[in-house]
Amino acid sequence: MEQKKALPKRILPLLKRYQKFLASQRRINRKAGKILYQKNRGKMIRMNMRIDCKTWALLGVISATHGVSRCFMVNYLLWLDDSKVGDSIDKALNVGCPPFHSSYSYVWHLDLAQNRIIKSLRFHPNPILVSSERKRWLKIPSKTNEAKFFRILRF
């Protein structure tokens, strides 16, 4: 019962710890037009939680970027934490930068003629070092306000 009460308070720290890792990874769900939900592994336990608006919105953006439901993403974050993945991430990605980016932009581009969906997540500041082979993902900043975003992830 205490774990149920503590779960809503765990989501924001988990997002702080793993959001840079999730932004740097390939999409969990490869099918761009579909949302992935948990597999049925027996009887599920229904939980009602109150999560603040900022946490809910950020969880939604990260979940949508990976093509999964918010519930799936919470389970995935809990699995990452139980697997102790965060210890290595803290040393590699979370050193010397704030826990959250200052701005996020999640854009869908529907190309109906080519039957294609391109989803891009843009964020600033960019804590992830980009190699020369990934330069095609970069957007060159100009003097406009839109140039705040340095990295575009295409799925």
PDB file of C-alpha atoms in Angstrom:
ATOM      1  CA  MET A   1       0.000   0.000   0.000  1.00  0.00           C
ATOM      2  CA  GLU A   2       2.859   2.404   0.780  1.00  0.00           C
ATOM      3  CA  GLN A   3       4.422   1.697  -2.622  1.00  0.00           C
ATOM      4  CA  LYS A   4       1.140   2.706  -4.277  1.00  0.00           C
ATOM      5  CA  LYS A   5       1.134   6.018  -2.431  1.00  0.00           C
ATOM      6  CA  ALA A   6       4.792   6.683  -3.242  1.00  0.00           C
ATOM      7  CA  LEU A   7       4.490   5.927  -6.971  1.00  0.00           C
ATOM      8  CA  PRO A   8       3.196   9.360  -8.120  1.00  0.00           C
ATOM      9  CA  LYS A   9       6.089  11.020  -6.274  1.00  0.00           C
ATOM     10  CA  ARG A  10       8.621   8.688  -7.952  1.00  0.00           C
ATOM     11  CA  ILE A  11       7.666   9.592 -11.523  1.00  0.00           C
ATOM     12  CA  LEU A  12       9.239  13.077 -11.607  1.00  0.00           C
ATOM     13  CA  PRO A  13      12.617  11.910 -10.189  1.00  0.00           C
ATOM     14  CA  LEU A  14      12.607   9.022 -12.675  1.00  0.00           C
ATOM     15  CA  LEU A  15      11.958  11.457 -15.528  1.00  0.00           C
ATOM     16  CA  LYS A  16      14.768  13.695 -14.270  1.00  0.00           C
ATOM     17  CA  ARG A  17      17.147  10.766 -14.224  1.00  0.00           C
ATOM     18  CA  TYR A  18      16.218   9.058 -17.495  1.00  0.00           C
ATOM     19  CA  GLN A  19      14.843  11.711 -19.872  1.00  0.00           C
ATOM     20  CA  LYS A  20      18.216  12.438 -21.533  1.00  0.00           C
ATOM     21  CA  PHE A  21      18.788   8.705 -21.942  1.00  0.00           C
ATOM     22  CA  LEU A  22      15.329   8.279 -23.491  1.00  0.00           C
ATOM     23  CA  ALA A  23      15.868  11.261 -25.819  1.00  0.00           C
ATOM     24  CA  SER A  24      19.117   9.741 -27.075  1.00  0.00           C
ATOM     25  CA  GLN A  25      17.676   6.261 -27.731  1.00  0.00           C
ATOM     26  CA  ARG A  26      15.882   4.885 -30.775  1.00  0.00           C
ATOM     27  CA  ARG A  27      12.109   4.689 -30.661  1.00  0.00           C
ATOM     28  CA  ILE A  28      10.701   1.866 -28.533  1.00  0.00           C
ATOM     29  CA  ASN A  29       7.786   1.326 -30.942  1.00  0.00           C
ATOM     30  CA  ARG A  30       8.925   1.160 -34.573  1.00  0.00           C
ATOM     31  CA  LYS A  31       5.397   1.648 -36.014  1.00  0.00           C
ATOM     32  CA  ALA A  32       4.999   5.410 -36.377  1.00  0.00           C
ATOM     33  CA  GLY A  33       1.205   5.498 -36.606  1.00  0.00           C
ATOM     34  CA  LYS A  34       0.484   3.268 -33.615  1.00  0.00           C
ATOM     35  CA  ILE A  35       0.731   3.468 -29.835  1.00  0.00           C
ATOM     36  CA  LEU A  36       2.270   0.518 -27.997  1.00  0.00           C
ATOM     37  CA  TYR A  37       0.571  -0.634 -24.794  1.00  0.00           C
ATOM     38  CA  GLN A  38       1.673  -3.212 -22.229  1.00  0.00           C
ATOM     39  CA  LYS A  39       1.302  -6.856 -23.067  1.00  0.00           C
ATOM     40  CA  ASN A  40      -1.321  -8.736 -21.111  1.00  0.00           C
ATOM     41  CA  ARG A  41       0.654 -10.624 -18.466  1.00  0.00           C
ATOM     42  CA  GLY A  42      -2.209 -11.717 -16.297  1.00  0.00           C
ATOM     43  CA  LYS A  43      -4.517  -9.599 -14.206  1.00  0.00           C
ATOM     44  CA  MET A  44      -3.427  -5.976 -14.002  1.00  0.00           C
ATOM     45  CA  ILE A  45      -3.855  -3.825 -10.933  1.00  0.00           C
ATOM     46  CA  ARG A  46      -5.776  -0.614 -11.478  1.00  0.00           C
ATOM     47  CA  MET A  47      -4.241   2.420  -9.813  1.00  0.00           C
ATOM     48  CA  ASN A  48      -5.619   5.939  -9.627  1.00  0.00           C
ATOM     49  CA  MET A  49      -2.931   8.571  -9.173  1.00  0.00           C
ATOM     50  CA  ARG A  50      -2.772  12.329  -9.029  1.00  0.00           C
ATOM     51  CA  ILE A  51       0.217  13.614 -10.958  1.00  0.00           C
ATOM     52  CA  ASP A  52       0.987  17.300 -11.322  1.00  0.00           C
ATOM     53  CA  CYS A  53       0.496  18.950 -14.716  1.00  0.00           C
ATOM     54  CA  LYS A  54       4.193  19.466 -15.556  1.00  0.00           C
ATOM     55  CA  THR A  55       5.049  15.824 -14.878  1.00  0.00           C
ATOM     56  CA  TRP A  56       2.023  14.597 -16.849  1.00  0.00           C
ATOM     57  CA  ALA A  57       2.877  16.784 -19.860  1.00  0.00           C
ATOM     58  CA  LEU A  58       6.545  15.754 -19.878  1.00  0.00           C
ATOM     59  CA  LEU A  59       5.622  12.083 -19.496  1.00  0.00           C
ATOM     60  CA  GLY A  60       3.211  12.507 -22.418  1.00  0.00           C
ATOM     61  CA  VAL A  61       5.839  14.080 -24.693  1.00  0.00           C
ATOM     62  CA  ILE A  62       8.449  11.437 -23.945  1.00  0.00           C
ATOM     63  CA  SER A  63       5.873   8.636 -24.304  1.00  0.00           C
ATOM     64  CA  ALA A  64       4.569  10.003 -27.608  1.00  0.00           C
ATOM     65  CA  THR A  65       8.111  10.394 -28.908  1.00  0.00           C
ATOM     66  CA  HIS A  66       8.674   6.680 -28.354  1.00  0.00           C
ATOM     67  CA  GLY A  67       5.200   5.675 -29.557  1.00  0.00           C
ATOM     68  CA  VAL A  68       4.103   4.143 -26.257  1.00  0.00           C
ATOM     69  CA  SER A  69       1.379   4.871 -23.731  1.00  0.00           C
ATOM     70  CA  ARG A  70       2.106   6.839 -20.564  1.00  0.00           C
ATOM     71  CA  CYS A  71       1.423   3.723 -18.509  1.00  0.00           C
ATOM     72  CA  PHE A  72       3.925   1.749 -20.609  1.00  0.00           C
ATOM     73  CA  MET A  73       6.502   4.525 -20.115  1.00  0.00           C
ATOM     74  CA  VAL A  74       6.003   4.533 -16.328  1.00  0.00           C
ATOM     75  CA  ASN A  75       6.543   0.755 -16.279  1.00  0.00           C
ATOM     76  CA  TYR A  76       9.620   1.171 -18.495  1.00  0.00           C
ATOM     77  CA  LEU A  77      11.051   3.871 -16.197  1.00  0.00           C
ATOM     78  CA  LEU A  78      10.477   1.637 -13.168  1.00  0.00           C
ATOM     79  CA  TRP A  79      12.170  -1.258 -14.992  1.00  0.00           C
ATOM     80  CA  LEU A  80      15.175   0.960 -15.867  1.00  0.00           C
ATOM     81  CA  ASP A  81      15.440   1.996 -12.235  1.00  0.00           C
ATOM     82  CA  ASP A  82      15.145  -1.572 -10.913  1.00  0.00           C
ATOM     83  CA  SER A  83      17.808  -2.677 -13.426  1.00  0.00           C
ATOM     84  CA  LYS A  84      20.209  -0.014 -12.052  1.00  0.00           C
ATOM     85  CA  VAL A  85      20.668   1.526 -15.515  1.00  0.00           C
ATOM     86  CA  GLY A  86      20.595   4.980 -13.927  1.00  0.00           C
ATOM     87  CA  ASP A  87      23.948   4.552 -12.176  1.00  0.00           C
ATOM     88  CA  SER A  88      25.850   4.477 -15.466  1.00  0.00           C
ATOM     89  CA  ILE A  89      23.625   7.172 -16.989  1.00  0.00           C
ATOM     90  CA  ASP A  90      24.366   9.542 -14.115  1.00  0.00           C
ATOM     91  CA  LYS A  91      28.075   9.287 -14.863  1.00  0.00           C
ATOM     92  CA  ALA A  92      27.712   9.687 -18.637  1.00  0.00           C
ATOM     93  CA  LEU A  93      24.740  11.928 -19.434  1.00  0.00           C
ATOM     94  CA  ASN A  94      23.699  13.807 -16.319  1.00  0.00           C
ATOM     95  CA  VAL A  95      27.026  15.393 -15.363  1.00  0.00           C
ATOM     96  CA  GLY A  96      27.247  19.165 -15.592  1.00  0.00           C
ATOM     97  CA  CYS A  97      23.830  19.902 -17.047  1.00  0.00           C
ATOM     98  CA  PRO A  98      20.391  20.606 -15.596  1.00  0.00           C
ATOM     99  CA  PRO A  99      18.027  17.661 -15.012  1.00  0.00           C
ATOM    100  CA  PHE A 100      15.499  18.987 -17.556  1.00  0.00           C
ATOM    101  CA  HIS A 101      15.835  20.814 -20.844  1.00  0.00           C
ATOM    102  CA  SER A 102      14.470  24.357 -20.830  1.00  0.00           C
ATOM    103  CA  SER A 103      12.178  23.767 -23.807  1.00  0.00           C
ATOM    104  CA  TYR A 104      10.705  20.854 -25.768  1.00  0.00           C
ATOM    105  CA  SER A 105       8.979  20.718 -29.131  1.00  0.00           C
ATOM    106  CA  TYR A 106       7.363  17.546 -30.460  1.00  0.00           C
ATOM    107  CA  VAL A 107       6.338  17.834 -34.119  1.00  0.00           C
ATOM    108  CA  TRP A 108       4.504  15.452 -36.437  1.00  0.00           C
ATOM    109  CA  HIS A 109       5.046  15.815 -40.178  1.00  0.00           C
ATOM    110  CA  LEU A 110       2.457  13.857 -42.182  1.00  0.00           C
ATOM    111  CA  ASP A 111       3.510  13.299 -45.790  1.00  0.00           C
ATOM    112  CA  LEU A 112       0.278  11.951 -47.274  1.00  0.00           C
ATOM    113  CA  ALA A 113       1.648  11.711 -50.814  1.00  0.00           C
ATOM    114  CA  GLN A 114       4.478   9.400 -49.703  1.00  0.00           C
ATOM    115  CA  ASN A 115       2.416   7.722 -46.939  1.00  0.00           C
ATOM    116  CA  ARG A 116       5.046   8.694 -44.367  1.00  0.00           C
ATOM    117  CA  ILE A 117       5.030  10.044 -40.807  1.00  0.00           C
ATOM    118  CA  ILE A 118       8.070  11.865 -39.460  1.00  0.00           C
ATOM    119  CA  LYS A 119       8.102  12.674 -35.761  1.00  0.00           C
ATOM    120  CA  SER A 120      10.755  14.939 -34.337  1.00  0.00           C
ATOM    121  CA  LEU A 121      11.648  15.887 -30.792  1.00  0.00           C
ATOM    122  CA  ARG A 122      13.524  19.154 -30.450  1.00  0.00           C
ATOM    123  CA  PHE A 123      14.972  20.337 -27.181  1.00  0.00           C
ATOM    124  CA  HIS A 124      17.316  22.911 -25.737  1.00  0.00           C
ATOM    125  CA  PRO A 125      19.950  22.792 -24.247  1.00  0.00           C
ATOM    126  CA  ASN A 126      21.498  19.781 -25.916  1.00  0.00           C
ATOM    127  CA  PRO A 127      23.533  17.736 -23.406  1.00  0.00           C
ATOM    128  CA  ILE A 128      24.167  14.940 -25.879  1.00  0.00           C
ATOM    129  CA  LEU A 129      27.390  15.094 -27.865  1.00  0.00           C
ATOM    130  CA  VAL A 130      26.732  14.480 -31.535  1.00  0.00           C
ATOM    131  CA  SER A 131      29.205  12.568 -33.708  1.00  0.00           C
ATOM    132  CA  SER A 132      30.004  13.611 -37.267  1.00  0.00           C
ATOM    133  CA  GLU A 133      27.902  10.784 -38.738  1.00  0.00           C
ATOM    134  CA  ARG A 134      24.822  12.214 -36.997  1.00  0.00           C
ATOM    135  CA  LYS A 135      25.211  15.707 -38.480  1.00  0.00           C
ATOM    136  CA  ARG A 136      22.166  15.150 -40.672  1.00  0.00           C
ATOM    137  CA  TRP A 137      20.088  15.390 -37.467  1.00  0.00           C
ATOM    138  CA  LEU A 138      21.394  18.833 -36.631  1.00  0.00           C
ATOM    139  CA  LYS A 139      19.545  22.038 -37.322  1.00  0.00           C
ATOM    140  CA  ILE A 140      21.872  24.992 -37.823  1.00  0.00           C
ATOM    141  CA  PRO A 141      20.822  27.745 -35.411  1.00  0.00           C
ATOM    142  CA  SER A 142      19.905  31.078 -36.972  1.00  0.00           C
ATOM    143  CA  LYS A 143      18.974  34.369 -35.336  1.00  0.00           C
ATOM    144  CA  THR A 144      15.244  33.580 -35.140  1.00  0.00           C
ATOM    145  CA  ASN A 145      13.481  32.424 -31.989  1.00  0.00           C
ATOM    146  CA  GLU A 146      12.815  29.014 -33.535  1.00  0.00           C
ATOM    147  CA  ALA A 147      16.526  28.262 -33.592  1.00  0.00           C
ATOM    148  CA  LYS A 148      16.542  27.499 -29.867  1.00  0.00           C
ATOM    149  CA  PHE A 149      16.485  23.782 -30.649  1.00  0.00           C
ATOM    150  CA  PHE A 150      19.756  22.156 -31.590  1.00  0.00           C
ATOM    151  CA  ARG A 151      18.845  18.507 -32.044  1.00  0.00           C
ATOM    152  CA  ILE A 152      16.153  16.816 -34.071  1.00  0.00           C
ATOM    153  CA  LEU A 153      15.453  13.126 -33.564  1.00  0.00           C
ATOM    154  CA  ARG A 154      13.733  11.547 -36.552  1.00  0.00           C
ATOM    155  CA  PHE A 155      11.864   8.290 -36.187  1.00  0.00           C
TER     156      PHE A 155
END
